[in-house]
């Protein structure tokens, strides 16, 4: 390959073809993957899953564009064996590329901070602020079990979490010993439980079910807390409002 | 055994570089102390509790401020090439360092370590105490080198200069310590 | 090379010593080990006697560690190599032969070689820990014939801490950085050579202590050491805090040398614009260590103080455990840039020589590296978004996402360098490209953790495990291997076996991705990290990950064998096998004890990445002028 015949514009158009093919394949795979997304069991989970899936679309696109360029360059600009002559293209700078890159990276960043970042946060906070009469559940974490109390319903120290569907629940999180983390994977949000502090987490379950029907609906400690950490789970039941009432009357005293 | 023939060639940093670069570890030690001092406001409450050994605190601070004299004297003598005189000042500073270490240890336990202020006081003063141990060793090394091999002391005067610089940092740090832990 | 004539005039007796290896040369290492262990047990036992307790308790272990460390150092040759003469005692002979590799030495090249060996060993043992973890995770239940939950927790803590602080932190900075730092600047040694020598000798006792921590009860906290769990789950946390503090101190001593040498010891004409890219990466790492390590030191020592002195910084009803998170992540987020910025810089050092093109948009690359250094200092909070109040989320989310802008500049430079080049795809260049592909995934998946809504679900799941293994194993370790292969001829005078190097690169790339890509899915499906027992619905994917990881782990025997046999009997390398224009290739390979010959000084007259045909040499040699 003589240096003069190096047509970089032609190389670029070939790269565009690589990009298009790569984007079509990769984003189709993303589409299939998102169709198989695990259970989204609360309003909050919808918000966090929307953020995640949006970022997956974007990340895969960037991966194809940048990674595709790396792979393409490695093939296209590969030296033939024993060819030690340097290329004639020795430019150190090409302003359009740099300016475009700079502009794009700043734009994507700003965009991401606004959506899904701030928009998602505002949505989460709005639920919290608008929850006029949340169901209050006191959650006590300790090594290595969860206990739940419903102060207004007069239910104390049960070892399974039962909540009604469609009502915002305010979890009041306390720990007796070390740090833990309250997480129900299907509800799509988690919060650390810190010694000497009280934390609040608002969740609005939207899907009926229980740990038996879907293991994503379980309370799971998500912050290392010692030997029993992996087994620090509790069963969860999401009931209809009527069934929840029955459960309350059966369990309160 | 192949013994290096060209030591100056393998250790070519000039005095300016050795003295300048010493400010990087000093900077690290300063930032580390600042982190301790700030932690005092996190754990130590908003006021100084009753029972701190104020007399000892003031005494040690005055001692450190007085040590600026011999410190500046040592630097001047090193600059003028009066190594023997500088070594005399080092001896004075060594005595001050020993007094400081003893003084710091004597203040431990005035406030129980289990309390917020007591804990941060003991840990911070212990850390500063380690700096004093380091300073003492540096002074002792320079002192002994100056007594035993004056020629090498002269050739490596940057070591003595750095010891003096370090003492300057100790004065600053202790004064800041006093202000943060005894006055604020 | 234009300088070959000058190289011929190397000083007499400085070519690396004529004495062949003899077993007696290993004596200082053996002596240090013996004294270290004796010191540890004596001090721990005496402390236990005085305190009427047993030697595995926290206090005896602490005293034992400190005394053992000092005894180890005393045995390593520091006494006759440094301390004795510092106090005016007899001048030590500076050893230039093989013996300097086995004892305290002020020669940065010997120190760097020791770093490589240490890192390889630490990588091996911490890698075994990873294999143990994956064996446990083959089945969802608590595997009876393998680790208990207690041992499992200890294992991943050791794996994490060792891989980060004993491998990643010093692999590129130590093994390559300290070797090349003076050579690339045109200096003959670093600014504080003895301090640099000391930095290596701090590593082995810390690593041994951490690996041995299960013997005194281990630690359950993982490599975070979060209180108050730290204080109520085994005395091994003492070795964790002391080991981490010692390893950080070692990094710090290196950082001081990096900054001091770059600031004060550049060759004539080596202006800021001409400092090689790799040194910019080191400069960033050194800056981070000096400026940001202090807060984390305080956190580590306060954790220890709560354990042994009875203070209550983090424990008890008045403790503030969350403050530890702030202190810990103050450095340990920027610490990942200590790992990865030298790797970035390494790509921009290897790729131009491989593609025969100048670094594209070099100033933007430097701006990227320094930009990451600065912004990286402000983003530690994203490691515990789930623990902080709502008010802190927006600002730290914004700052964390901003990191991707300067990180992107590095890719900008690399892509621009490759474009239109004539790439010779040797094993180091191949590994660099693979590292870039992996970092791309690692970086892009990091955005999910920076974005608070997504992070609130993905935090502490296998998503995070996948993410940071892509950045550290996938990019730092790939780049480390690239650097080892690239500068292997410089150190040994031989070439690595190219076939096996490329074979392993592909093996590594394929099984690496098979191991860690499914972890993102595991995270989304609700597998939290640090668990020995998981729910059965996660079993198939975990089995796949485990089996892939066994292939990945076994594959590391290939480079180990390759490096060893190439060192013993590889093909002799020409002086500049890659056609690089960088200054380190101007000295003979293997590097003589004194890198640049006596009586001549290098002057930099042009950029070191001008690969155009017939470009002038960037370095000229002038006789040393008197008074220098």
mmCIF file of N, CA and C in Angstrom, chain A residues 37-38 48 52 55-56 59 63 67 70 77-79 83-87 89-94 97-98 101-102 109 112-113 116-117 125 143 178-179 183 185 188-190 192 196 199 215-216 218 220-227 229-230 233, chain C residues 149-150 153 220 224 227 229 232 316-317 319 322 356-358 360-361 364 386-387 390 397-398 401 404-405 408-409 412 415 419-424 437 440-441 444 448 451 453 456-457 459-460 524-526 528-531 533 535 537 609 611:
data_model
loop_
_atom_site.group_PDB
_atom_site.id
_atom_site.type_symbol
_atom_site.label_atom_id
_atom_site.label_comp_id
_atom_site.label_asym_id
_atom_site.label_seq_id
_atom_site.Cartn_x
_atom_site.Cartn_y
_atom_site.Cartn_z
ATOM 1 N N UNK A 37 -36.757 -8.183 30.717
ATOM 2 C CA UNK A 37 -36.381 -7.503 31.954
ATOM 3 C C UNK A 37 -37.055 -8.185 33.137
ATOM 4 N N UNK A 38 -36.386 -8.335 34.272
ATOM 5 C CA UNK A 38 -37.044 -8.962 35.419
ATOM 6 C C UNK A 38 -38.183 -8.101 35.948
ATOM 7 N N UNK A 48 -36.578 3.566 38.239
ATOM 8 C CA UNK A 48 -35.165 3.173 38.170
ATOM 9 C C UNK A 48 -34.905 2.272 36.961
ATOM 10 N N UNK A 52 -32.323 2.803 33.870
ATOM 11 C CA UNK A 52 -31.343 1.794 33.493
ATOM 12 C C UNK A 52 -31.468 1.432 32.017
ATOM 13 N N UNK A 55 -30.178 4.089 29.723
ATOM 14 C CA UNK A 55 -28.715 4.131 29.696
ATOM 15 C C UNK A 55 -28.150 2.930 28.952
ATOM 16 N N UNK A 56 -28.863 1.790 28.976
ATOM 17 C CA UNK A 56 -28.375 0.641 28.207
ATOM 18 C C UNK A 56 -28.396 0.960 26.718
ATOM 19 N N UNK A 59 -25.522 3.358 26.152
ATOM 20 C CA UNK A 59 -24.191 2.780 26.337
ATOM 21 C C UNK A 59 -23.846 1.861 25.180
ATOM 22 N N UNK A 63 -20.800 2.236 22.696
ATOM 23 C CA UNK A 63 -19.848 1.123 22.582
ATOM 24 C C UNK A 63 -19.621 0.748 21.127
ATOM 25 N N UNK A 67 -16.041 1.526 20.084
ATOM 26 C CA UNK A 67 -15.403 0.220 19.963
ATOM 27 C C UNK A 67 -15.304 -0.210 18.505
ATOM 28 N N UNK A 70 -12.322 1.314 17.022
ATOM 29 C CA UNK A 70 -11.075 0.655 17.423
ATOM 30 C C UNK A 70 -10.868 -0.607 16.593
ATOM 31 N N UNK A 77 -6.036 -0.271 9.274
ATOM 32 C CA UNK A 77 -4.743 0.422 9.259
ATOM 33 C C UNK A 77 -3.618 -0.475 9.714
ATOM 34 N N UNK A 78 -3.806 -1.766 9.535
ATOM 35 C CA UNK A 78 -2.795 -2.712 9.959
ATOM 36 C C UNK A 78 -1.644 -2.707 8.971
ATOM 37 N N UNK A 79 -0.428 -2.727 9.508
ATOM 38 C CA UNK A 79 0.733 -2.757 8.622
ATOM 39 C C UNK A 79 0.901 -4.156 8.062
ATOM 40 N N UNK A 83 6.586 -4.430 7.034
ATOM 41 C CA UNK A 83 6.483 -3.070 6.503
ATOM 42 C C UNK A 83 6.786 -2.104 7.639
ATOM 43 N N UNK A 84 7.954 -1.516 7.614
ATOM 44 C CA UNK A 84 8.334 -0.631 8.713
ATOM 45 C C UNK A 84 8.281 0.839 8.341
ATOM 46 N N UNK A 85 7.789 1.130 7.149
ATOM 47 C CA UNK A 85 7.753 2.537 6.775
ATOM 48 C C UNK A 85 6.599 3.214 7.488
ATOM 49 N N UNK A 86 6.833 4.413 7.971
ATOM 50 C CA UNK A 86 5.730 5.126 8.627
ATOM 51 C C UNK A 86 4.723 5.612 7.604
ATOM 52 N N UNK A 87 3.483 5.800 8.005
ATOM 53 C CA UNK A 87 2.488 6.337 7.070
ATOM 54 C C UNK A 87 2.769 7.801 6.775
ATOM 55 N N UNK A 89 0.432 9.989 6.568
ATOM 56 C CA UNK A 89 -0.506 10.785 7.358
ATOM 57 C C UNK A 89 0.085 10.962 8.750
ATOM 58 N N UNK A 90 0.592 12.125 9.054
ATOM 59 C CA UNK A 90 1.263 12.345 10.330
ATOM 60 C C UNK A 90 0.642 13.514 11.084
ATOM 61 N N UNK A 91 -0.612 13.827 10.799
ATOM 62 C CA UNK A 91 -1.227 14.981 11.461
ATOM 63 C C UNK A 91 -1.374 14.715 12.954
ATOM 64 N N UNK A 92 -1.119 15.750 13.754
ATOM 65 C CA UNK A 92 -1.272 15.633 15.196
ATOM 66 C C UNK A 92 -2.638 16.103 15.670
ATOM 67 N N UNK A 93 -3.356 16.707 14.781
ATOM 68 C CA UNK A 93 -4.570 17.382 15.251
ATOM 69 C C UNK A 93 -5.486 17.578 14.077
ATOM 70 N N UNK A 94 -6.732 17.336 14.276
ATOM 71 C CA UNK A 94 -7.705 17.662 13.244
ATOM 72 C C UNK A 94 -8.908 18.232 13.959
ATOM 73 N N UNK A 97 -12.726 16.871 14.269
ATOM 74 C CA UNK A 97 -12.922 15.675 15.094
ATOM 75 C C UNK A 97 -12.894 16.025 16.578
ATOM 76 N N UNK A 98 -11.882 16.815 16.985
ATOM 77 C CA UNK A 98 -11.745 17.152 18.408
ATOM 78 C C UNK A 98 -12.951 17.955 18.888
ATOM 79 N N UNK A 101 -16.020 15.730 19.111
ATOM 80 C CA UNK A 101 -15.920 14.833 20.276
ATOM 81 C C UNK A 101 -16.228 15.592 21.563
ATOM 82 N N UNK A 102 -15.577 16.751 21.690
ATOM 83 C CA UNK A 102 -15.760 17.564 22.889
ATOM 84 C C UNK A 102 -17.229 17.938 23.048
ATOM 85 N N UNK A 109 -23.281 14.231 28.493
ATOM 86 C CA UNK A 109 -23.211 14.322 29.948
ATOM 87 C C UNK A 109 -24.313 15.181 30.524
ATOM 88 N N UNK A 112 -27.562 13.420 30.218
ATOM 89 C CA UNK A 112 -27.733 12.333 31.183
ATOM 90 C C UNK A 112 -27.993 12.855 32.581
ATOM 91 N N UNK A 113 -27.384 13.964 32.919
ATOM 92 C CA UNK A 113 -27.620 14.509 34.244
ATOM 93 C C UNK A 113 -29.083 14.920 34.390
ATOM 94 N N UNK A 116 -31.531 10.428 32.545
ATOM 95 C CA UNK A 116 -32.503 10.050 33.571
ATOM 96 C C UNK A 116 -32.166 10.550 34.976
ATOM 97 N N UNK A 117 -31.029 11.236 35.154
ATOM 98 C CA UNK A 117 -30.604 11.593 36.511
ATOM 99 C C UNK A 117 -31.599 12.418 37.293
ATOM 100 N N UNK A 125 -38.710 11.748 44.428
ATOM 101 C CA UNK A 125 -38.990 12.658 45.537
ATOM 102 C C UNK A 125 -40.440 13.093 45.531
ATOM 103 N N UNK A 143 -28.281 -8.397 63.020
ATOM 104 C CA UNK A 143 -27.574 -9.568 62.512
ATOM 105 C C UNK A 143 -28.328 -10.823 62.907
ATOM 106 N N UNK A 178 -25.030 -3.391 63.204
ATOM 107 C CA UNK A 178 -24.126 -2.856 62.179
ATOM 108 C C UNK A 178 -24.954 -2.309 61.024
ATOM 109 N N UNK A 179 -24.261 -1.832 59.979
ATOM 110 C CA UNK A 179 -24.967 -1.324 58.803
ATOM 111 C C UNK A 179 -25.614 -2.485 58.046
ATOM 112 N N UNK A 183 -33.549 -3.936 50.893
ATOM 113 C CA UNK A 183 -33.714 -4.026 49.441
ATOM 114 C C UNK A 183 -34.713 -5.112 49.103
ATOM 115 N N UNK A 185 -35.626 -6.592 45.601
ATOM 116 C CA UNK A 185 -35.191 -6.426 44.210
ATOM 117 C C UNK A 185 -36.315 -6.037 43.265
ATOM 118 N N UNK A 188 -37.085 -2.299 43.115
ATOM 119 C CA UNK A 188 -36.207 -1.450 42.332
ATOM 120 C C UNK A 188 -35.513 -0.312 43.050
ATOM 121 N N UNK A 189 -35.391 -0.371 44.352
ATOM 122 C CA UNK A 189 -34.730 0.724 45.054
ATOM 123 C C UNK A 189 -34.245 0.185 46.383
ATOM 124 N N UNK A 190 -33.177 0.738 46.896
ATOM 125 C CA UNK A 190 -32.669 0.240 48.168
ATOM 126 C C UNK A 190 -32.152 1.380 49.017
ATOM 127 N N UNK A 192 -29.566 2.122 52.617
ATOM 128 C CA UNK A 192 -28.747 1.609 53.708
ATOM 129 C C UNK A 192 -29.388 1.936 55.048
ATOM 130 N N UNK A 196 -27.432 4.310 64.689
ATOM 131 C CA UNK A 196 -27.660 5.621 65.299
ATOM 132 C C UNK A 196 -28.392 6.601 64.382
ATOM 133 N N UNK A 199 -33.699 6.060 58.855
ATOM 134 C CA UNK A 199 -33.863 6.358 57.431
ATOM 135 C C UNK A 199 -35.273 6.038 56.987
ATOM 136 N N UNK A 215 -39.101 -14.917 43.229
ATOM 137 C CA UNK A 215 -38.045 -14.646 44.224
ATOM 138 C C UNK A 215 -37.517 -13.216 44.179
ATOM 139 N N UNK A 216 -37.819 -12.450 43.118
ATOM 140 C CA UNK A 216 -37.417 -11.046 43.122
ATOM 141 C C UNK A 216 -38.156 -10.271 44.221
ATOM 142 N N UNK A 218 -38.555 -10.216 47.549
ATOM 143 C CA UNK A 218 -38.043 -10.688 48.836
ATOM 144 C C UNK A 218 -37.281 -9.538 49.468
ATOM 145 N N UNK A 220 -34.014 -8.391 51.117
ATOM 146 C CA UNK A 220 -32.657 -8.923 51.052
ATOM 147 C C UNK A 220 -31.727 -7.871 51.627
ATOM 148 N N UNK A 221 -30.856 -8.273 52.534
ATOM 149 C CA UNK A 221 -29.848 -7.327 52.996
ATOM 150 C C UNK A 221 -28.816 -7.190 51.890
ATOM 151 N N UNK A 222 -28.494 -5.962 51.541
ATOM 152 C CA UNK A 222 -27.631 -5.740 50.392
ATOM 153 C C UNK A 222 -26.323 -5.051 50.777
ATOM 154 N N UNK A 223 -25.986 -5.071 52.056
ATOM 155 C CA UNK A 223 -24.713 -4.483 52.466
ATOM 156 C C UNK A 223 -24.069 -5.468 53.428
ATOM 157 N N UNK A 224 -22.827 -5.842 53.144
ATOM 158 C CA UNK A 224 -22.179 -6.906 53.912
ATOM 159 C C UNK A 224 -22.308 -6.632 55.410
ATOM 160 N N UNK A 225 -22.828 -7.640 56.137
ATOM 161 C CA UNK A 225 -23.091 -7.416 57.552
ATOM 162 C C UNK A 225 -22.610 -8.591 58.393
ATOM 163 N N UNK A 226 -21.723 -9.421 57.831
ATOM 164 C CA UNK A 226 -21.176 -10.499 58.651
ATOM 165 C C UNK A 226 -21.530 -11.871 58.096
ATOM 166 N N UNK A 227 -21.361 -12.885 58.934
ATOM 167 C CA UNK A 227 -21.487 -14.272 58.477
ATOM 168 C C UNK A 227 -22.831 -14.567 57.847
ATOM 169 N N UNK A 229 -24.910 -12.700 56.339
ATOM 170 C CA UNK A 229 -25.371 -11.719 55.359
ATOM 171 C C UNK A 229 -26.183 -12.328 54.212
ATOM 172 N N UNK A 230 -25.706 -13.398 53.569
ATOM 173 C CA UNK A 230 -26.482 -13.891 52.419
ATOM 174 C C UNK A 230 -27.853 -14.419 52.814
ATOM 175 N N UNK A 233 -32.619 -12.591 54.749
ATOM 176 C CA UNK A 233 -33.747 -12.317 53.862
ATOM 177 C C UNK A 233 -35.021 -12.396 54.686
ATOM 178 N N UNK C 149 -19.587 -19.819 55.208
ATOM 179 C CA UNK C 149 -19.869 -18.402 54.967
ATOM 180 C C UNK C 149 -18.780 -17.525 55.565
ATOM 181 N N UNK C 150 -18.300 -17.923 56.737
ATOM 182 C CA UNK C 150 -17.260 -17.133 57.401
ATOM 183 C C UNK C 150 -16.004 -17.094 56.519
ATOM 184 N N UNK C 153 -16.498 -14.997 53.367
ATOM 185 C CA UNK C 153 -16.368 -13.553 53.577
ATOM 186 C C UNK C 153 -14.905 -13.151 53.715
ATOM 187 N N UNK C 220 -14.662 -9.791 58.167
ATOM 188 C CA UNK C 220 -15.879 -10.102 57.424
ATOM 189 C C UNK C 220 -16.331 -8.966 56.528
ATOM 190 N N UNK C 224 -13.708 -3.078 52.334
ATOM 191 C CA UNK C 224 -14.103 -1.747 52.787
ATOM 192 C C UNK C 224 -13.750 -1.496 54.234
ATOM 193 N N UNK C 227 -17.035 0.132 59.604
ATOM 194 C CA UNK C 227 -17.506 -0.048 60.970
ATOM 195 C C UNK C 227 -19.030 0.000 60.973
ATOM 196 N N UNK C 229 -19.252 -3.106 61.758
ATOM 197 C CA UNK C 229 -19.028 -4.531 61.525
ATOM 198 C C UNK C 229 -17.557 -4.870 61.745
ATOM 199 N N UNK C 232 -16.800 -5.875 65.247
ATOM 200 C CA UNK C 232 -17.417 -7.030 65.909
ATOM 201 C C UNK C 232 -17.370 -8.305 65.077
ATOM 202 N N UNK C 316 -20.661 2.206 69.084
ATOM 203 C CA UNK C 316 -21.386 2.644 70.270
ATOM 204 C C UNK C 316 -22.477 3.642 69.930
ATOM 205 N N UNK C 317 -23.237 4.064 70.948
ATOM 206 C CA UNK C 317 -24.390 4.936 70.686
ATOM 207 C C UNK C 317 -23.995 6.331 70.210
ATOM 208 N N UNK C 319 -21.351 6.865 68.079
ATOM 209 C CA UNK C 319 -20.469 6.775 66.915
ATOM 210 C C UNK C 319 -21.113 7.292 65.644
ATOM 211 N N UNK C 322 -21.105 6.496 59.423
ATOM 212 C CA UNK C 322 -21.144 7.017 58.060
ATOM 213 C C UNK C 322 -19.933 7.885 57.755
ATOM 214 N N UNK C 356 3.058 4.093 14.350
ATOM 215 C CA UNK C 356 3.990 5.019 13.691
ATOM 216 C C UNK C 356 3.317 6.355 13.391
ATOM 217 N N UNK C 357 2.589 6.815 14.382
ATOM 218 C CA UNK C 357 1.930 8.118 14.256
ATOM 219 C C UNK C 357 2.193 8.895 15.542
ATOM 220 N N UNK C 358 2.193 10.216 15.486
ATOM 221 C CA UNK C 358 2.303 10.970 16.744
ATOM 222 C C UNK C 358 1.035 10.812 17.565
ATOM 223 N N UNK C 360 -2.222 11.721 18.862
ATOM 224 C CA UNK C 360 -3.189 12.669 18.308
ATOM 225 C C UNK C 360 -3.724 13.552 19.430
ATOM 226 N N UNK C 361 -3.804 14.821 19.199
ATOM 227 C CA UNK C 361 -4.373 15.775 20.161
ATOM 228 C C UNK C 361 -3.777 15.571 21.549
ATOM 229 N N UNK C 364 -4.954 17.460 24.594
ATOM 230 C CA UNK C 364 -6.254 17.055 25.130
ATOM 231 C C UNK C 364 -6.111 15.805 25.977
ATOM 232 N N UNK C 386 -26.715 5.093 48.362
ATOM 233 C CA UNK C 386 -27.832 4.550 49.127
ATOM 234 C C UNK C 386 -27.750 4.910 50.597
ATOM 235 N N UNK C 387 -26.629 5.505 51.011
ATOM 236 C CA UNK C 387 -26.474 5.803 52.435
ATOM 237 C C UNK C 387 -26.579 7.286 52.727
ATOM 238 N N UNK C 390 -30.736 12.883 50.631
ATOM 239 C CA UNK C 390 -31.135 13.250 49.277
ATOM 240 C C UNK C 390 -30.388 14.470 48.756
ATOM 241 N N UNK C 397 -23.911 13.240 41.712
ATOM 242 C CA UNK C 397 -24.262 12.596 40.449
ATOM 243 C C UNK C 397 -23.659 13.395 39.285
ATOM 244 N N UNK C 398 -23.847 14.719 39.332
ATOM 245 C CA UNK C 398 -23.351 15.546 38.236
ATOM 246 C C UNK C 398 -21.835 15.456 38.130
ATOM 247 N N UNK C 401 -20.716 12.030 36.773
ATOM 248 C CA UNK C 401 -20.915 11.845 35.336
ATOM 249 C C UNK C 401 -19.931 12.689 34.542
ATOM 250 N N UNK C 404 -16.690 11.377 32.845
ATOM 251 C CA UNK C 404 -16.596 10.692 31.564
ATOM 252 C C UNK C 404 -16.087 11.632 30.477
ATOM 253 N N UNK C 405 -16.182 12.942 30.675
ATOM 254 C CA UNK C 405 -15.685 13.858 29.635
ATOM 255 C C UNK C 405 -14.163 13.756 29.520
ATOM 256 N N UNK C 408 -13.066 10.474 28.199
ATOM 257 C CA UNK C 408 -13.257 10.362 26.757
ATOM 258 C C UNK C 408 -12.073 10.907 25.977
ATOM 259 N N UNK C 409 -11.411 11.938 26.517
ATOM 260 C CA UNK C 409 -10.274 12.522 25.792
ATOM 261 C C UNK C 409 -9.205 11.478 25.511
ATOM 262 N N UNK C 412 -10.285 9.731 22.613
ATOM 263 C CA UNK C 412 -10.110 10.645 21.486
ATOM 264 C C UNK C 412 -8.690 10.556 20.953
ATOM 265 N N UNK C 415 -7.952 6.974 19.396
ATOM 266 C CA UNK C 415 -8.571 6.771 18.089
ATOM 267 C C UNK C 415 -7.866 7.603 17.026
ATOM 268 N N UNK C 419 -5.958 6.190 13.660
ATOM 269 C CA UNK C 419 -6.550 6.521 12.367
ATOM 270 C C UNK C 419 -5.463 6.928 11.371
ATOM 271 N N UNK C 420 -5.436 6.223 10.274
ATOM 272 C CA UNK C 420 -4.465 6.559 9.239
ATOM 273 C C UNK C 420 -3.066 6.106 9.572
ATOM 274 N N UNK C 421 -2.909 5.326 10.647
ATOM 275 C CA UNK C 421 -1.571 4.864 10.995
ATOM 276 C C UNK C 421 -1.198 3.608 10.235
ATOM 277 N N UNK C 422 -0.063 3.064 10.586
ATOM 278 C CA UNK C 422 0.332 1.781 10.006
ATOM 279 C C UNK C 422 0.633 0.862 11.173
ATOM 280 N N UNK C 423 -0.419 0.253 11.663
ATOM 281 C CA UNK C 423 -0.373 -0.411 12.960
ATOM 282 C C UNK C 423 0.309 -1.762 12.861
ATOM 283 N N UNK C 424 1.364 -1.922 13.642
ATOM 284 C CA UNK C 424 1.974 -3.253 13.751
ATOM 285 C C UNK C 424 1.389 -3.908 14.994
ATOM 286 N N UNK C 437 -11.087 -1.762 24.625
ATOM 287 C CA UNK C 437 -12.437 -2.310 24.457
ATOM 288 C C UNK C 437 -13.059 -2.613 25.815
ATOM 289 N N UNK C 440 -13.937 0.501 27.761
ATOM 290 C CA UNK C 440 -15.144 1.103 27.214
ATOM 291 C C UNK C 440 -16.376 0.543 27.933
ATOM 292 N N UNK C 441 -16.423 -0.774 28.083
ATOM 293 C CA UNK C 441 -17.552 -1.382 28.804
ATOM 294 C C UNK C 441 -17.523 -0.955 30.266
ATOM 295 N N UNK C 444 -18.609 2.733 30.480
ATOM 296 C CA UNK C 444 -20.017 2.983 30.154
ATOM 297 C C UNK C 444 -20.939 2.406 31.225
ATOM 298 N N UNK C 448 -24.070 4.074 34.873
ATOM 299 C CA UNK C 448 -25.269 3.594 35.575
ATOM 300 C C UNK C 448 -25.117 3.803 37.079
ATOM 301 N N UNK C 451 -25.448 7.574 37.833
ATOM 302 C CA UNK C 451 -26.815 8.054 37.703
ATOM 303 C C UNK C 451 -27.637 7.532 38.879
ATOM 304 N N UNK C 453 -30.830 7.400 40.021
ATOM 305 C CA UNK C 453 -31.982 6.479 39.930
ATOM 306 C C UNK C 453 -31.566 5.068 39.533
ATOM 307 N N UNK C 456 -29.662 3.320 42.465
ATOM 308 C CA UNK C 456 -30.405 2.896 43.655
ATOM 309 C C UNK C 456 -30.839 1.442 43.530
ATOM 310 N N UNK C 457 -30.978 0.955 42.305
ATOM 311 C CA UNK C 457 -31.271 -0.463 42.138
ATOM 312 C C UNK C 457 -29.988 -1.272 41.954
ATOM 313 N N UNK C 459 -26.821 -0.606 42.795
ATOM 314 C CA UNK C 459 -25.813 -0.504 43.832
ATOM 315 C C UNK C 459 -25.657 -1.831 44.577
ATOM 316 N N UNK C 460 -24.397 -2.214 44.850
ATOM 317 C CA UNK C 460 -24.112 -3.429 45.626
ATOM 318 C C UNK C 460 -24.661 -4.702 45.003
ATOM 319 N N UNK C 524 -28.795 -7.179 37.353
ATOM 320 C CA UNK C 524 -30.153 -6.727 37.023
ATOM 321 C C UNK C 524 -31.175 -7.699 37.583
ATOM 322 N N UNK C 525 -30.817 -8.984 37.618
ATOM 323 C CA UNK C 525 -31.773 -9.988 38.095
ATOM 324 C C UNK C 525 -31.796 -10.107 39.618
ATOM 325 N N UNK C 526 -31.067 -9.238 40.303
ATOM 326 C CA UNK C 526 -31.226 -9.173 41.749
ATOM 327 C C UNK C 526 -30.255 -10.013 42.539
ATOM 328 N N UNK C 528 -27.244 -9.789 44.841
ATOM 329 C CA UNK C 528 -26.429 -8.807 45.539
ATOM 330 C C UNK C 528 -25.026 -9.349 45.740
ATOM 331 N N UNK C 529 -24.079 -8.463 45.988
ATOM 332 C CA UNK C 529 -22.689 -8.908 46.071
ATOM 333 C C UNK C 529 -22.373 -9.441 47.464
ATOM 334 N N UNK C 530 -21.234 -10.133 47.557
ATOM 335 C CA UNK C 530 -20.719 -10.616 48.831
ATOM 336 C C UNK C 530 -21.638 -11.641 49.491
ATOM 337 N N UNK C 531 -22.111 -12.589 48.710
ATOM 338 C CA UNK C 531 -22.946 -13.628 49.287
ATOM 339 C C UNK C 531 -22.397 -14.986 48.872
ATOM 340 N N UNK C 533 -24.266 -17.654 49.521
ATOM 341 C CA UNK C 533 -25.487 -18.417 49.270
ATOM 342 C C UNK C 533 -26.413 -17.522 48.455
ATOM 343 N N UNK C 535 -30.093 -17.443 45.638
ATOM 344 C CA UNK C 535 -31.331 -18.167 45.379
ATOM 345 C C UNK C 535 -31.188 -19.016 44.116
ATOM 346 N N UNK C 537 -32.820 -19.478 41.490
ATOM 347 C CA UNK C 537 -33.130 -18.983 40.144
ATOM 348 C C UNK C 537 -31.907 -18.328 39.483
ATOM 349 N N UNK C 609 7.516 11.826 19.633
ATOM 350 C CA UNK C 609 6.573 10.969 18.920
ATOM 351 C C UNK C 609 6.459 11.394 17.458
ATOM 352 N N UNK C 611 7.023 10.472 14.088
ATOM 353 C CA UNK C 611 7.388 9.251 13.364
ATOM 354 C C UNK C 611 7.444 9.470 11.862
#
